Backbone as CSV, one residue per row, in Angstrom:
resi,resn,N_x,N_y,N_z,CA_x,CA_y,CA_z,C_x,C_y,C_z
1,MET,-83.602,26.053,8.161,-82.367,26.668,7.999,-81.995,27.843,8.965
2,LYS,-80.570,27.545,9.427,-80.139,28.438,10.451,-79.514,29.675,9.698
3,THR,-79.617,30.868,10.378,-78.982,32.085,9.828,-77.535,32.289,10.724
4,LEU,-76.519,32.378,10.052,-75.355,32.477,10.511,-74.806,33.885,10.312
5,ILE,-73.805,34.285,11.188,-73.232,35.614,10.925,-71.534,35.562,10.659
6,LEU,-71.006,36.105,9.763,-69.524,36.239,9.485,-68.893,37.470,9.960
7,THR,-68.273,37.636,10.639,-67.623,39.030,11.083,-66.093,38.797,10.510
8,ILE,-65.591,39.897,10.177,-64.113,39.986,9.658,-63.545,41.431,9.825
9,ALA,-62.312,41.362,10.152,-61.602,42.739,10.322,-60.020,42.293,9.900
10,CYS,-59.659,43.244,9.080,-58.263,42.703,8.349,-57.764,43.991,7.681
11,LYS,-56.625,43.786,7.177,-55.884,45.196,6.467,-56.664,45.165,5.159
12,SER,-57.165,46.492,4.697,-57.894,46.706,3.585,-56.913,46.352,2.346
13,THR,-57.677,45.599,1.459,-56.908,45.074,0.132,-57.831,44.833,-0.688
14,ARG,-57.466,44.719,-2.052,-58.318,44.388,-3.091,-59.036,42.606,-2.967
15,GLY,-60.051,42.291,-3.344,-60.523,40.979,-3.327,-61.253,40.265,-2.050
16,ILE,-61.211,41.034,-1.098,-61.788,40.412,0.107,-63.149,40.108,-0.057
17,VAL,-63.968,40.907,-0.481,-65.496,40.733,-0.769,-65.531,39.594,-1.758
18,ALA,-65.016,39.421,-2.798,-64.972,38.388,-3.709,-64.618,37.188,-3.188
19,ALA,-63.561,37.118,-2.338,-63.110,35.790,-1.780,-64.257,35.322,-0.854
20,VAL,-64.757,36.163,-0.029,-65.666,35.987,1.086,-67.178,35.304,0.237
21,SER,-67.604,36.231,-0.546,-68.833,35.820,-1.370,-68.632,34.622,-2.134
22,GLY,-67.489,34.350,-2.704,-67.216,33.123,-3.507,-67.118,31.924,-2.507
23,TYR,-66.405,32.077,-1.539,-66.431,30.929,-0.648,-67.911,30.386,-0.142
24,LEU,-68.582,31.522,0.426,-70.083,31.066,0.677,-70.760,30.562,-0.518
25,ALA,-70.840,31.107,-1.638,-71.484,30.438,-2.752,-70.963,29.047,-3.047
26,ARG,-69.620,28.676,-3.030,-69.217,27.607,-3.367,-69.575,26.310,-2.312
27,ASN,-69.952,26.954,-1.018,-70.498,26.084,0.031,-71.922,26.065,0.243
28,GLY,-72.689,26.454,-0.933,-74.107,26.490,-0.666,-74.754,27.323,0.038
29,CYS,-74.221,28.584,0.340,-74.903,29.544,1.171,-75.376,30.721,0.455
30,ASN,-76.477,31.094,0.927,-77.221,32.424,0.311,-76.831,33.612,1.252
31,ILE,-76.332,34.589,0.684,-76.101,35.869,1.704,-77.247,36.634,1.528
32,SER,-77.844,36.993,2.978,-79.027,37.704,3.103,-78.857,39.307,3.339
33,ASP,-77.574,39.513,3.988,-77.241,40.885,4.180,-75.902,40.849,4.402
34,SER,-75.342,42.181,3.950,-73.760,42.330,3.787,-73.425,43.754,4.064
35,SER,-72.590,43.926,5.012,-72.274,45.392,5.292,-70.665,45.364,5.411
36,GLN,-69.795,46.258,4.727,-68.565,46.475,4.691,-68.170,47.942,4.941
37,PHE,-66.914,48.237,5.305,-66.450,49.405,5.898,-65.030,49.444,5.775
38,ASN,-64.551,50.522,4.974,-62.973,50.773,5.069,-62.735,51.887,6.022
39,ASP,-61.831,51.690,6.807,-61.434,52.733,7.897,-60.285,53.407,7.113
40,LEU,-60.226,54.715,6.396,-59.309,55.017,5.666,-58.092,55.588,6.488
41,ASP,-58.338,55.995,7.941,-57.387,56.501,8.743,-56.470,55.235,9.212
42,THR,-57.049,53.930,9.432,-56.121,52.872,9.911,-55.768,52.016,8.779
43,GLY,-56.566,51.881,7.675,-56.364,51.034,6.563,-56.962,49.872,6.972
44,GLN,-57.889,49.591,7.837,-58.539,48.409,8.275,-59.921,48.352,7.369
45,PHE,-60.056,46.981,7.215,-61.228,46.596,6.446,-62.359,45.712,7.567
46,PHE,-63.594,46.214,7.512,-64.641,45.437,8.361,-65.651,44.941,7.666
47,MET,-66.251,43.731,7.855,-67.311,43.177,7.133,-68.194,42.433,8.198
48,ARG,-69.561,42.475,7.784,-70.242,41.564,8.614,-71.379,41.025,7.626
49,VAL,-71.354,39.599,7.540,-72.267,39.125,6.616,-73.122,38.106,7.126
50,SER,-74.368,38.263,6.806,-75.630,37.402,7.446,-75.832,36.365,6.317
51,PHE,-75.812,35.122,6.521,-76.100,34.163,5.571,-76.852,32.926,5.794
52,ILE,-77.539,32.106,5.045,-78.105,30.858,5.246,-77.488,29.586,4.415
53,SER,-77.231,28.733,5.025,-76.622,27.568,4.505,-77.763,26.736,3.847
54,ALA,-78.187,26.949,2.443,-79.228,26.415,1.786,-78.968,24.754,1.795
55,GLU,-77.742,24.281,1.933,-77.458,22.886,2.007,-77.271,22.306,3.210
56,SER,-77.524,23.093,4.435,-77.621,22.734,5.767,-76.118,22.235,6.184
57,VAL,-75.215,23.026,5.568,-73.695,22.795,6.052,-73.370,23.323,7.428
58,SER,-72.963,22.644,8.173,-72.877,23.061,9.621,-71.863,24.243,9.792
59,ARG,-72.066,24.983,10.782,-70.991,26.254,11.282,-69.681,25.651,11.194
60,ASP,-69.582,24.507,11.873,-68.122,24.055,12.242,-67.505,23.680,10.834
61,VAL,-68.102,22.984,9.870,-67.532,22.847,8.578,-67.367,24.139,7.937
62,LEU,-68.030,24.971,7.834,-67.850,26.257,7.165,-66.761,27.016,7.744
63,ALA,-66.608,27.089,9.105,-65.563,27.822,9.796,-64.138,26.837,9.439
64,ASP,-64.202,25.799,9.433,-62.843,24.941,8.953,-62.623,25.315,7.635
65,GLY,-63.394,25.519,6.777,-63.059,25.818,5.292,-62.720,27.367,5.227
66,PHE,-63.182,28.109,5.825,-63.087,29.492,5.815,-61.774,29.922,6.271
67,ALA,-61.226,29.102,7.181,-59.852,29.265,7.849,-58.798,29.635,6.564
68,GLU,-58.917,29.022,5.668,-57.802,29.134,4.465,-58.158,30.411,3.738
69,VAL,-59.272,30.820,3.596,-59.550,32.051,3.244,-59.151,33.303,4.051
70,ALA,-59.527,32.953,5.386,-58.975,34.092,6.372,-57.508,34.240,6.371
71,GLN,-56.815,33.084,6.271,-55.342,33.174,6.250,-54.736,34.014,5.088
72,LEU,-55.267,33.949,4.053,-54.705,34.583,2.693,-54.696,36.206,2.972
73,PHE,-55.686,36.628,3.799,-56.076,37.949,4.115,-55.433,38.555,5.538
74,GLY,-55.020,37.673,6.251,-54.601,37.973,7.696,-55.992,38.326,8.512
75,MET,-57.115,37.634,8.274,-58.113,38.134,8.980,-58.501,37.683,10.388
76,GLU,-58.962,38.445,11.140,-59.581,38.347,12.479,-61.019,37.899,12.311
77,TRP,-61.696,36.826,12.549,-62.933,36.520,11.968,-63.649,35.455,12.955
78,GLY,-64.852,35.507,12.798,-65.860,34.314,13.516,-66.941,34.325,12.726
79,ILE,-67.497,32.912,12.890,-68.921,32.775,12.280,-69.570,32.310,13.582
80,PHE,-70.784,32.812,13.574,-71.860,32.801,14.733,-73.057,32.373,14.338
81,ASP,-73.667,31.445,15.150,-74.950,30.998,15.055,-76.058,32.056,15.805
82,THR,-76.867,32.421,15.204,-77.840,33.562,15.642,-79.020,32.935,16.682
83,THR,-78.778,31.615,16.843,-79.930,31.138,17.899,-79.230,30.955,19.249
């Protein structure tokens, strides 16, 4: 199983962590590490999630599906393979 990294930056608002973790769970992924930070001066939210696709869903498929979540929050984001 490959470890993937999801990075996010967007305007801080309620529900981001729930949307991200829910998307990953619905797609058979296990989060191994997660860090997030609100910059109170700029109102920006930053998140980095390390996860494993327990069902071997490809990075491309996960990225295509995540685009809808990202659009809801106006995220700048990327999913990266650690290999």
